[in-house]
Coordinates of C-alpha atoms and ligand atoms in Angstrom, one line a residue:
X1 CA -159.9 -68.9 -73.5
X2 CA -157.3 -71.8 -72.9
X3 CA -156.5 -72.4 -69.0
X4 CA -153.1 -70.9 -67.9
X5 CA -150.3 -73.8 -68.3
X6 CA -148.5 -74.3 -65.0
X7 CA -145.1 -74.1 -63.9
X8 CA -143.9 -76.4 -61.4
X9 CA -140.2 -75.4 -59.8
X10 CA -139.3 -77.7 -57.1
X11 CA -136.4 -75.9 -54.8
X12 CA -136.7 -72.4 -53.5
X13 CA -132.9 -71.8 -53.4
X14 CA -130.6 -69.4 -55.5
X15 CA -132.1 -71.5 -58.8
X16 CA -135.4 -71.8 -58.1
X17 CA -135.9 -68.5 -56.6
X18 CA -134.0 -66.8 -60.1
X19 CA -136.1 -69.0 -62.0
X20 CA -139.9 -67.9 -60.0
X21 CA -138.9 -64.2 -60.3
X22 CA -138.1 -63.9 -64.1
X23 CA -141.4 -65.8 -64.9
X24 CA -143.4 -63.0 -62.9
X25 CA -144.7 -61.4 -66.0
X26 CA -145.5 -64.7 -67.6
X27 CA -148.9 -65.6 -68.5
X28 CA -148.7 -68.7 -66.8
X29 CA -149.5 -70.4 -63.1
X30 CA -146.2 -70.7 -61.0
X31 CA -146.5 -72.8 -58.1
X32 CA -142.8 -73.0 -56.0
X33 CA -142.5 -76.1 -53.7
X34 CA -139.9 -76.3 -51.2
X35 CA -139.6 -78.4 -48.2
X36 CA -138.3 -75.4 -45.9
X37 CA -140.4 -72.6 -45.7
X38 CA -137.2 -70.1 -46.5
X39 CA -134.8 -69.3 -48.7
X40 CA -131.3 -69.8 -47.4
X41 CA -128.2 -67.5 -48.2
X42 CA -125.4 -70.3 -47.8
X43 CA -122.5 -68.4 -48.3
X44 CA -123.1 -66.6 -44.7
X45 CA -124.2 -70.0 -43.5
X46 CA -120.5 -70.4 -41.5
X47 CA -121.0 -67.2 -39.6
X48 CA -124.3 -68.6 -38.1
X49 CA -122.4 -71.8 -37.6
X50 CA -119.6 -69.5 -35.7
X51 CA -122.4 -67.4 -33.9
X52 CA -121.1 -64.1 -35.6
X53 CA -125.1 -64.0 -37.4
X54 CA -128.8 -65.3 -36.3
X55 CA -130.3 -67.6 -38.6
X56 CA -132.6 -64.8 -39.2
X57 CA -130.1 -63.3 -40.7
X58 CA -129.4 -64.9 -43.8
X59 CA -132.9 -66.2 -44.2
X60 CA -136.2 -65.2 -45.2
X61 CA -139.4 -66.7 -45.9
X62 CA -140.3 -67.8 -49.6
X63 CA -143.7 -66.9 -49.2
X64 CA -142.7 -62.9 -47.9
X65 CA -140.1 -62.7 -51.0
X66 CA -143.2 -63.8 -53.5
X67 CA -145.6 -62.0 -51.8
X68 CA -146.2 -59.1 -54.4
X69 CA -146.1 -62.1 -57.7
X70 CA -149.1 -62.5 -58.1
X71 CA -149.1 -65.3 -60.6
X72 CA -146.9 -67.5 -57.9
X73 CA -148.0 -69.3 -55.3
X74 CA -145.6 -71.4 -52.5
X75 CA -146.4 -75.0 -51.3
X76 CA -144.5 -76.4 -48.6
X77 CA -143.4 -79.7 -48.7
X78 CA -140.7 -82.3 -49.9
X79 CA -141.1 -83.6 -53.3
X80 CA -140.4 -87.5 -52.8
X81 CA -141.3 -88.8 -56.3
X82 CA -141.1 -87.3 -60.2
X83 CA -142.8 -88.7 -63.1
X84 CA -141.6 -87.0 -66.1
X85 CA -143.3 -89.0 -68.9
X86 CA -147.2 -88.5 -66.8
X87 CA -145.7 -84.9 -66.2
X88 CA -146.2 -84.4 -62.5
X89 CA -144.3 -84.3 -59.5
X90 CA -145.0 -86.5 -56.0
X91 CA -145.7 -84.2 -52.7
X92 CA -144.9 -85.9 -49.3
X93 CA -145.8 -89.6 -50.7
X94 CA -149.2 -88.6 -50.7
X95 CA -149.7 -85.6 -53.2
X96 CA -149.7 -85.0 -57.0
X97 CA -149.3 -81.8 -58.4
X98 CA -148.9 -81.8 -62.5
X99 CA -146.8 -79.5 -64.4
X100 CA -146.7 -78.3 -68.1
X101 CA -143.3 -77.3 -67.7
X102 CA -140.9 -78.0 -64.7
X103 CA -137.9 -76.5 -63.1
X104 CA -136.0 -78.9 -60.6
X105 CA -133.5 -76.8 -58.9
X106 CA -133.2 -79.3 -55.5
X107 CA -129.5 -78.5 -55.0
X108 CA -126.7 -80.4 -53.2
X109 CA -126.1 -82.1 -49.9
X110 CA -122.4 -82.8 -48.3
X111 CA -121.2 -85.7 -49.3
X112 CA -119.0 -88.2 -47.4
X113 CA -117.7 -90.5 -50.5
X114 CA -119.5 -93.7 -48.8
X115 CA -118.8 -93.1 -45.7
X116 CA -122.1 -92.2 -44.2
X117 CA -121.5 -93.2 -40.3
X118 CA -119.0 -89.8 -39.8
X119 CA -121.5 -87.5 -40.0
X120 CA -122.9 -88.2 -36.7
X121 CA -119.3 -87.4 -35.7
X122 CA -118.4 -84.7 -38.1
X123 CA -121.4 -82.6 -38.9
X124 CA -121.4 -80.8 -42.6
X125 CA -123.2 -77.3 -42.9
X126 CA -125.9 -77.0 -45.7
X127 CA -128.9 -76.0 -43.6
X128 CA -129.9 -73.9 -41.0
X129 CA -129.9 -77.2 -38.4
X130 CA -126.7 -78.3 -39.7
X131 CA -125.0 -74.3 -38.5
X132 CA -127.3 -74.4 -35.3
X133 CA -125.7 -77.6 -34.2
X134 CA -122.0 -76.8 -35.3
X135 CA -122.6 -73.4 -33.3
X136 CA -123.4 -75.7 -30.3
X137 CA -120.9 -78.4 -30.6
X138 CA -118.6 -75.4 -30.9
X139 CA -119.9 -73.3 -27.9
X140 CA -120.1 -76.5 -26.0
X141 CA -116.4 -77.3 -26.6
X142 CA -115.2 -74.2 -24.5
X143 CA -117.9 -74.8 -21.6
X144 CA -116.7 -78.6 -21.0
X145 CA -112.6 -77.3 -21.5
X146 CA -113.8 -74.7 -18.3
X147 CA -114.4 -77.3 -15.9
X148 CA -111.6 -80.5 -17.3
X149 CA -109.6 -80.9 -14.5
X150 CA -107.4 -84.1 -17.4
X151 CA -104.8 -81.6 -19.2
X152 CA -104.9 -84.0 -22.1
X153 CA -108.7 -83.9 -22.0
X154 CA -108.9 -80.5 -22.1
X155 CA -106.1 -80.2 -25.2
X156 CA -108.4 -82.7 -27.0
X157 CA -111.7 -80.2 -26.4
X158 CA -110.1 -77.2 -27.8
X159 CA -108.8 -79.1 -30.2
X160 CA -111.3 -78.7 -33.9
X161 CA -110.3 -80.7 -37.1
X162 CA -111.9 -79.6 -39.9
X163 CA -112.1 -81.8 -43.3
X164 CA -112.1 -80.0 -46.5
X165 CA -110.0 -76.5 -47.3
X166 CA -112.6 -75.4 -49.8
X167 CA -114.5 -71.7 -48.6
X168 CA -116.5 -73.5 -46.1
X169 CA -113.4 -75.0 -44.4
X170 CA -111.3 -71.9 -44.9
X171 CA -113.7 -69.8 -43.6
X172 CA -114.9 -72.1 -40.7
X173 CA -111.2 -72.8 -39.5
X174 CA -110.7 -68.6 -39.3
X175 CA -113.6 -68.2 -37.9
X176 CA -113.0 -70.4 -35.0
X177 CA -109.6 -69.1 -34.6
X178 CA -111.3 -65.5 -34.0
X179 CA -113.8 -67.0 -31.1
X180 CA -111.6 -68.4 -29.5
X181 CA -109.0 -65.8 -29.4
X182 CA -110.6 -62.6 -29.9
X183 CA -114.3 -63.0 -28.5
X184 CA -114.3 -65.1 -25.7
X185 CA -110.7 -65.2 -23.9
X186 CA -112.2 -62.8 -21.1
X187 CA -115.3 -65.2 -20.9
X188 CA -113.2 -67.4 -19.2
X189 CA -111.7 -68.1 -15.6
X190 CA -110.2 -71.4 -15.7
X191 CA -108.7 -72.1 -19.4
X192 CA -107.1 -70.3 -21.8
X193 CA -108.9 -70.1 -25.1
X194 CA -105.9 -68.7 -27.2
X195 CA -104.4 -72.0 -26.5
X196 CA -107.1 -73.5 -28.9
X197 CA -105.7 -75.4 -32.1
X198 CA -107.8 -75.3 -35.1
X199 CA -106.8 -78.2 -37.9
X200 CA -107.7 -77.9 -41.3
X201 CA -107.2 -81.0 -43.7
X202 CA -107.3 -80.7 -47.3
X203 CA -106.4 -83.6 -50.0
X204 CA -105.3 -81.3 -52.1
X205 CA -102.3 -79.6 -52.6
X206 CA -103.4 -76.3 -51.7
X207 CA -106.1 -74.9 -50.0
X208 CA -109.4 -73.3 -51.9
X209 CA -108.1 -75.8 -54.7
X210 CA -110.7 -74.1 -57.1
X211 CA -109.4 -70.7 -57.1
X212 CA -106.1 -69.4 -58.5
X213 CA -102.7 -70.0 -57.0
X214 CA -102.3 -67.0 -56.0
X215 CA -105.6 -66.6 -53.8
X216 CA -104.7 -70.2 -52.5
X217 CA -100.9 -69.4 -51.6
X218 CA -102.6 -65.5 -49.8
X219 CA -105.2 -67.8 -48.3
X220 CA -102.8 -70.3 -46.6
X221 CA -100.4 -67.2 -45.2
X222 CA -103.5 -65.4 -43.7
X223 CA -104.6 -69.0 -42.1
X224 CA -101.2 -69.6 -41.1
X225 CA -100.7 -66.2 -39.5
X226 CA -103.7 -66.9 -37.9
X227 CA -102.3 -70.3 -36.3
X228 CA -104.6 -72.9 -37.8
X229 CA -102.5 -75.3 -38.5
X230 CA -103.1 -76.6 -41.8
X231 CA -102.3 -80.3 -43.5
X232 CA -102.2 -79.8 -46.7
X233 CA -102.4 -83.6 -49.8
X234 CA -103.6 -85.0 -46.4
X235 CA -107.0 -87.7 -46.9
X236 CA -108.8 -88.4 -43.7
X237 CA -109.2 -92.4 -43.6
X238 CA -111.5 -92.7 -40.3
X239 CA -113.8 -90.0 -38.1
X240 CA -114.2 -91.4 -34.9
X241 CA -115.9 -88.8 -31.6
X242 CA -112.5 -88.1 -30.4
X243 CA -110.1 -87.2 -33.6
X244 CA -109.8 -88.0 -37.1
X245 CA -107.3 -90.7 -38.6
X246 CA -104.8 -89.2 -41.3
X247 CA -102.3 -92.1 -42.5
X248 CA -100.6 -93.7 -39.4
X249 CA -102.1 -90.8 -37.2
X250 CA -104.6 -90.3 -35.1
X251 CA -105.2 -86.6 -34.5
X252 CA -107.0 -86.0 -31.3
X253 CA -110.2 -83.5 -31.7
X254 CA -113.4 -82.6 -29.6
X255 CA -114.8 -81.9 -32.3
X256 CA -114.8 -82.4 -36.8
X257 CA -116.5 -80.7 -38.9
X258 CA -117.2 -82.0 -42.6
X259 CA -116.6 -79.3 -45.4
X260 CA -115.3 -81.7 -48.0
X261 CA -118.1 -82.9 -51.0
X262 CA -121.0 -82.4 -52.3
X263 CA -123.6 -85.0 -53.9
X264 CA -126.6 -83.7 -55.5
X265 CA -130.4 -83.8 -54.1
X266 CA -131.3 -87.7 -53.9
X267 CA -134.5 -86.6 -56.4
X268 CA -132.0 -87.1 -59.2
X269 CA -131.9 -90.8 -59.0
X270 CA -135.3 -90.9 -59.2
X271 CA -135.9 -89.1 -62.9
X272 CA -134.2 -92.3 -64.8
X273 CA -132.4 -90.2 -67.0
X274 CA -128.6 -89.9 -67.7
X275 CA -126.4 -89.0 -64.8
X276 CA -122.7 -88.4 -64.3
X277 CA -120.3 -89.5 -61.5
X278 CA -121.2 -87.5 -59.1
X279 CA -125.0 -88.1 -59.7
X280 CA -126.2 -85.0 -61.3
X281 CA -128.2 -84.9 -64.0
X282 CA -126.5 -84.7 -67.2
X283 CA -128.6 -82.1 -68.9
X284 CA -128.6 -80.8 -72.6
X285 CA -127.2 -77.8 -74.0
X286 CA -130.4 -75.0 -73.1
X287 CA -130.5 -77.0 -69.7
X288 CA -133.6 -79.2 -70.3
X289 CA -134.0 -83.0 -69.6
X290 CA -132.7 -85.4 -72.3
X291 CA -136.1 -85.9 -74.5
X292 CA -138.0 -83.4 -72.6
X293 CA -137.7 -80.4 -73.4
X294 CA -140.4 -78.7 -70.9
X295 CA -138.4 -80.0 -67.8
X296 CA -135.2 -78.3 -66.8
X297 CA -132.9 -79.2 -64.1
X298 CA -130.6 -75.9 -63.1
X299 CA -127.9 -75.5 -59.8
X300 CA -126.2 -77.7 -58.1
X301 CA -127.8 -81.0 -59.0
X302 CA -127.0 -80.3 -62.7
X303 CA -124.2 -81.3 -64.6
X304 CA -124.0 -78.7 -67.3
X305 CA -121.1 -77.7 -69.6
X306 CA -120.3 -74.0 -70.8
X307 CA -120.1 -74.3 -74.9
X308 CA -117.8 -71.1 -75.0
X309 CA -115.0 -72.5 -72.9
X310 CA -116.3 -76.2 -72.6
X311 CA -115.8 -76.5 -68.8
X312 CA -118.0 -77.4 -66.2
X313 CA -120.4 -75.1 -65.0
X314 CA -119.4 -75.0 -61.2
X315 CA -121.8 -75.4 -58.8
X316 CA -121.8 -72.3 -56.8
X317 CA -124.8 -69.7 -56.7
X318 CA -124.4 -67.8 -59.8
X319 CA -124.2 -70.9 -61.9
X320 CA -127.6 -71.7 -59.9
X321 CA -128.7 -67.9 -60.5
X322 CA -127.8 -67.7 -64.1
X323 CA -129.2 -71.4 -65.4
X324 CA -132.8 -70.3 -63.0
X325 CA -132.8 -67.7 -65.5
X326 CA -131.9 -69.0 -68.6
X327 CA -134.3 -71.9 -68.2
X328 CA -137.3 -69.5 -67.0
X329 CA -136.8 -67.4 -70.6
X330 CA -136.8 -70.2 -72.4
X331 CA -139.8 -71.6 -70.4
X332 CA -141.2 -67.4 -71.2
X333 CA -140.5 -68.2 -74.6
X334 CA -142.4 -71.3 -75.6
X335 CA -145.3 -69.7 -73.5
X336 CA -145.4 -66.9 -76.3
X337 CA -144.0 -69.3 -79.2
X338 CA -141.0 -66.8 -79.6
X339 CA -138.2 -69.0 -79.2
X340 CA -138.6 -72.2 -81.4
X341 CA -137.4 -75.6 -79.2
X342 CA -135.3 -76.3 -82.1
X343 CA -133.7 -72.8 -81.7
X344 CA -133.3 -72.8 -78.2
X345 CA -130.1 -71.2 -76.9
X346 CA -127.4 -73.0 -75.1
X347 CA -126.6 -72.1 -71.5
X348 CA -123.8 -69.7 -71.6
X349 CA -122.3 -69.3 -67.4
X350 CA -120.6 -65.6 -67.2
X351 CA -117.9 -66.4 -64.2
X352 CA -118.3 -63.5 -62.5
X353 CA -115.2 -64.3 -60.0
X354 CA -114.7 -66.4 -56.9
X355 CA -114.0 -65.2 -53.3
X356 CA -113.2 -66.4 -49.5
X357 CA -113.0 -64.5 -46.1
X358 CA -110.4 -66.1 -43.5
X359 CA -111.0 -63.6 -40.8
X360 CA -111.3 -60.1 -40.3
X361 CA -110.0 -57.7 -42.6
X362 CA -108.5 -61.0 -44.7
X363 CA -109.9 -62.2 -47.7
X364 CA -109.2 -63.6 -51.5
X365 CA -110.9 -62.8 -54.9
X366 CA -109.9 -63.9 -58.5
X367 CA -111.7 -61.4 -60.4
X368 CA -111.0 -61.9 -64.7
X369 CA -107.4 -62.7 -63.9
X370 CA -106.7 -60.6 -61.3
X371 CA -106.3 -62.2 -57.4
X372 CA -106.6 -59.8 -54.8
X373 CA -106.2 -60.1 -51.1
X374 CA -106.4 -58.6 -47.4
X375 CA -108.5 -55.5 -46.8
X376 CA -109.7 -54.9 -50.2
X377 CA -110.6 -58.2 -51.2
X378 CA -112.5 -58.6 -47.9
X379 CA -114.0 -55.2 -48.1
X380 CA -115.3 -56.6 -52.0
X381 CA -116.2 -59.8 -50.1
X382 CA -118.6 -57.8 -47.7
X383 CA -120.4 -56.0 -50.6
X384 CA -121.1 -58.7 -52.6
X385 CA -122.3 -60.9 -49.9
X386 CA -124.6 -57.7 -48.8
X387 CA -126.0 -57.2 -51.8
X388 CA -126.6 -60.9 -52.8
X389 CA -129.1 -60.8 -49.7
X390 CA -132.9 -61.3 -50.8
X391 CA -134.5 -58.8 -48.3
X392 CA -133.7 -55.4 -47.3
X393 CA -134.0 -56.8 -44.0
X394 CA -131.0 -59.4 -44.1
X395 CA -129.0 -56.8 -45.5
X396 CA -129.6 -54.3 -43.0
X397 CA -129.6 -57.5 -40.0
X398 CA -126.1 -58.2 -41.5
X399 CA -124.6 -54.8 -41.4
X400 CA -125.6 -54.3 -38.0
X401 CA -123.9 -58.1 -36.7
X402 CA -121.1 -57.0 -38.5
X403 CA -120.1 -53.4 -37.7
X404 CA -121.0 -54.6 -33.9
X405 CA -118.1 -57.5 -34.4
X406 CA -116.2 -54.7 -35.7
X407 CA -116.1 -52.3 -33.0
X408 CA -116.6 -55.0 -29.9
X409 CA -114.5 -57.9 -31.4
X410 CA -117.4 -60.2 -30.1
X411 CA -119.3 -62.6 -31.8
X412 CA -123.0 -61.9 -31.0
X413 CA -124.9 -65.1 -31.3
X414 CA -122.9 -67.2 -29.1
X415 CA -126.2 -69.0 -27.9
X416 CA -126.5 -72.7 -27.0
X417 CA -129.5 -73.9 -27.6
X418 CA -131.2 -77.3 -27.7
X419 CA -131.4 -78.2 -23.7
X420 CA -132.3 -81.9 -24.7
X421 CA -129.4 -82.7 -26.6
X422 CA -126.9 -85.0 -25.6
X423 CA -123.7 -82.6 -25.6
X424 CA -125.7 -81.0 -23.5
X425 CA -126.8 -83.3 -21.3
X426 CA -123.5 -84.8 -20.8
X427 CA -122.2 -81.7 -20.1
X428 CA -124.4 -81.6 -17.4
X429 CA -123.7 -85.0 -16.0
X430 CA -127.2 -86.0 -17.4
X431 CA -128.1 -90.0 -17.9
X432 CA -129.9 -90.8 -21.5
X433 CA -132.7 -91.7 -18.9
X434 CA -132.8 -88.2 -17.1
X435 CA -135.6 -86.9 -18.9
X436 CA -135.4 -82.8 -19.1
X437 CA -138.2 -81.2 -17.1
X438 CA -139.6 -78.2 -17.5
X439 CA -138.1 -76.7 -14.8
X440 CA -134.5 -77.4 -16.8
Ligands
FAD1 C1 -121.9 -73.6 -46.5 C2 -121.9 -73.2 -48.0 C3 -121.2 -72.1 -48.4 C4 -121.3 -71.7 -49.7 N1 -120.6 -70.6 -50.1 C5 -120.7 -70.2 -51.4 C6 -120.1 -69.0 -51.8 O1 -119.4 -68.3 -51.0 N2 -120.3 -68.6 -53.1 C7 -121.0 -69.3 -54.0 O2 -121.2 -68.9 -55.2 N3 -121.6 -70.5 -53.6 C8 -121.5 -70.9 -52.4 N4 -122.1 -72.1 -52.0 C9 -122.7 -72.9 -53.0 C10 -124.1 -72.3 -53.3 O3 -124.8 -72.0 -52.1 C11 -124.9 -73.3 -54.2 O4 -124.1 -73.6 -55.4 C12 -126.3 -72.8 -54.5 O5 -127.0 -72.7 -53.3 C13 -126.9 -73.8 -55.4 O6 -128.2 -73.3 -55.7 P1 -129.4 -74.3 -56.0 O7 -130.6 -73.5 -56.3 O8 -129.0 -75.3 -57.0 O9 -129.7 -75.1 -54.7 P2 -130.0 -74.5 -53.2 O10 -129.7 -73.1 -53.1 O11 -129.3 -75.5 -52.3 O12 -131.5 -74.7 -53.1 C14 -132.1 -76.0 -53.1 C15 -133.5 -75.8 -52.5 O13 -134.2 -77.0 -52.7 C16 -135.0 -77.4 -51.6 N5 -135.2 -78.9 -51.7 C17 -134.2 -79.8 -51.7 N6 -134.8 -81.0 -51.9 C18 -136.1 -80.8 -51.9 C19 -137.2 -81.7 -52.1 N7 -137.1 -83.0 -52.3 N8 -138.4 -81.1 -52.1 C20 -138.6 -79.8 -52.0 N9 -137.6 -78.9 -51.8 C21 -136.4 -79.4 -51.8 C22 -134.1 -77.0 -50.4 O14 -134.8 -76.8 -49.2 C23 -133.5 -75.7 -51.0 O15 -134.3 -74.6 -50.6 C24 -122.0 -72.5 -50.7 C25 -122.7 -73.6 -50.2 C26 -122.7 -74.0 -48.9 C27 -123.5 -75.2 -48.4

């Protein structure tokens, strides 16, 4: 009997994950490598970041969610190195694992357009680190405000700029807005935390630029109404620890947060194939590699095109979802010589509509060609996001953090963690040389 061929998918995110569980009644060997050992729901990554969720929340481990596929198995690590014509894949510079057929679904990272040195200064949110320390820079914003005796000084640390009006800028800017003035104003004795001003920044013209007028005009009266100020066909030129540069002016800020680009996985570079501007692979029509047709690359670090209406498939989860699919059929397919290479299907994406939250009961949706807003698109917002959860147990961890926010208007992970840190330490008049004891 011939030896089972192997799958190889590199990336246990929305792509990889899609692309594991359709192949579960393959005859074939599926191994998973990721460098985390979870899946991470992104969407709900912003409400870790603004302490409404526990990372536990929107996470859960990739080995737990295979568990009962028996033909996968999960290897932890970070592919460094891919060698598509010897057909195997490079673990941790040290390991080779070949493939007969690989899936590379590696994703995105933020993106600074060159300027690398802000993001010591203005954080991005992609990972479960990247929300942990947001949450404390955050957190950490209000405790130094409680004892700055400078009035400027203590402006400047309520004060958040946030680059990029996309969903994750939309919906961090609200969510700020809500801390500070519905969960924690009775927290505190010596400053007022209504007084805080949340900036949003966008290049654009209007804010969630990828949506439909309508959701972006709803979106920028709920923000307003809110009182984050926003700056809309406004480029940030310069992040420095105190403020942001726009134009001639400098906008004081505690703290920035990056929302505003994305570049794909670095492991594109390495594959020496074709790829486009933004330094995804340019893949062919069924999604595989330009002259190999047993390696796909699906999600975010593709660069695919939708033959029916010739646009870009965006890179959001269900174009990660649906190509993690479409590539494990076809991968189903040559396993059991049903679908010809030379007949392969193209990739068709089904947009299944777009949504943001801005703050409680506030919302957008562009569903077909309808925009809805406030309570119902929000309500529609919270369904979706529920049922997009891998485990019964993030869904039912969700609902609980949320109808709790509900009733007590309080955000239930405000925990700052991370004693050694230097916010931290400088908060508590700590040196660089005053090494945390135990006892701290
Ligand atoms: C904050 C935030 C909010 C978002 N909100 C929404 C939203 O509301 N709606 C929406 O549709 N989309 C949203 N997105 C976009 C969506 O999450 C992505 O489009 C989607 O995750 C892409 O799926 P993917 O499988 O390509 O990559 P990912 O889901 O990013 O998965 C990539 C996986 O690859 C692993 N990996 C990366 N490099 C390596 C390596 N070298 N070796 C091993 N493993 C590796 C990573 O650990 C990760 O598990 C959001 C994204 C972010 C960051």
């Amino acid at each position: 009997m011939p030896s089972q061929r192997h799958v190889v998918i590199v990336g246990g995110g929305f792509g990889g994950l899609a692309a594991a569980r359709t192949l579960r009644r393959a005859n074939a060997r599926i191994t998973l490598i990721d460098r985390d050992n979870h899946h991470l729901f992104q969407p709900l990554l912003y409400q870790v970041a603004t302490a409404a969720l526990s990372p536990a929340d929107i996470a859960t481990p990739i080995r737990t969610i295979l568990r009962a596929q028996t033909n996968a198995s999960v290897v932890l690590g970070e592919v460094t190195d891919i060698d598509l014509s010897a057909r195997s894949v490079r673990l941790d510079d040290r390991l080779t694992i070949d493939y007969d057929y690989l899936v590379l679904a590696t994703g995105a990272r933020h993106s600074y357009f060159g300027n690398d040195q802000w993001a010591e200064h203005a954080p991005g949110l992609k990972t479960i680190e990247d929300a942990l320390e947001i949450r404390k820079r955050i957190l950490l914003a209000f405790e130094e405000a409680e004892w700055e005796t400078d009035d400027d000084a203590r402006r400047a640390k309520l004060t958040f700029a946030i680059v990029g009006a996309g969903p994750t800028g939309v919906e961090l800017a609200g969510a700020i807005k809500e801390i500070a003035a519905q969960s924690i104003p009775r927290d505190f004795r010596n400053i007022d935390t209504t007084t805080t001003r949340v900036i949003l920044i966008e290049g654009d013209q209007r804010v969630l630029p990828a949506m439909s007028e309508a959701a972006s005009a709803r979106a920028l009266k709920d923000l307003q109404r809110m009182g984050v100020e926003v700056r809309l066909d406004t480029f940030v030129t310069d992040v420095q620890p105190d403020g942001v540069r726009v134009g001639d002016e400098f906008l004081r800020a505690g703290n920035t947060f990056w929302a505003a680009g994305v570049r794909p996985s670095s492991l594109s570079a390495k594959l020496g194939v074709p790829l486009d501007d933004a330094g995804r692979v340019i893949v062919e029509p069924d999604l595989s590699l330009p002259n190999h047709p047993e390696a796909f690359a699906i999600g975010d670090i593709a660069c695919s095109t939708d033959p029916a209406t010739d646009r870009p498939v965006p890179g959001v989860a269900q174009g990660a979802l649906q190509g993690g699919k479409h590539a494990a059929k076809l991968i189903a397919g040559d396993l059991s010589a049903s679908i010809p290479r030379d007949k392969r299907p193209a990739f068709r994406y089904r947009d299944k509509g777009s949504m943001a939250t801005i703050g409680r009961a506030k919302a957008v949706a562009d569903i077909g060609r309808r925009s809805l807003g406030g309570l119902l698109a929000w309500v529609l917002w919270s369904v979706i996001h529920v049922l997009f959860l891998v485990s019964f147990r993030n869904r039912f961890m969700v609902l609980v953090g949320w109808a709790w926010e509900w009733v007590v208007f309080s955000k239930g992970a405000r925990l700052i963690t991370g004693n050694d840190t230097p916010g931290v330490r400088r908060y508590r008049g700590l040196g660089a040389s005053d090494a945390p004891t135990t006892a701290d």
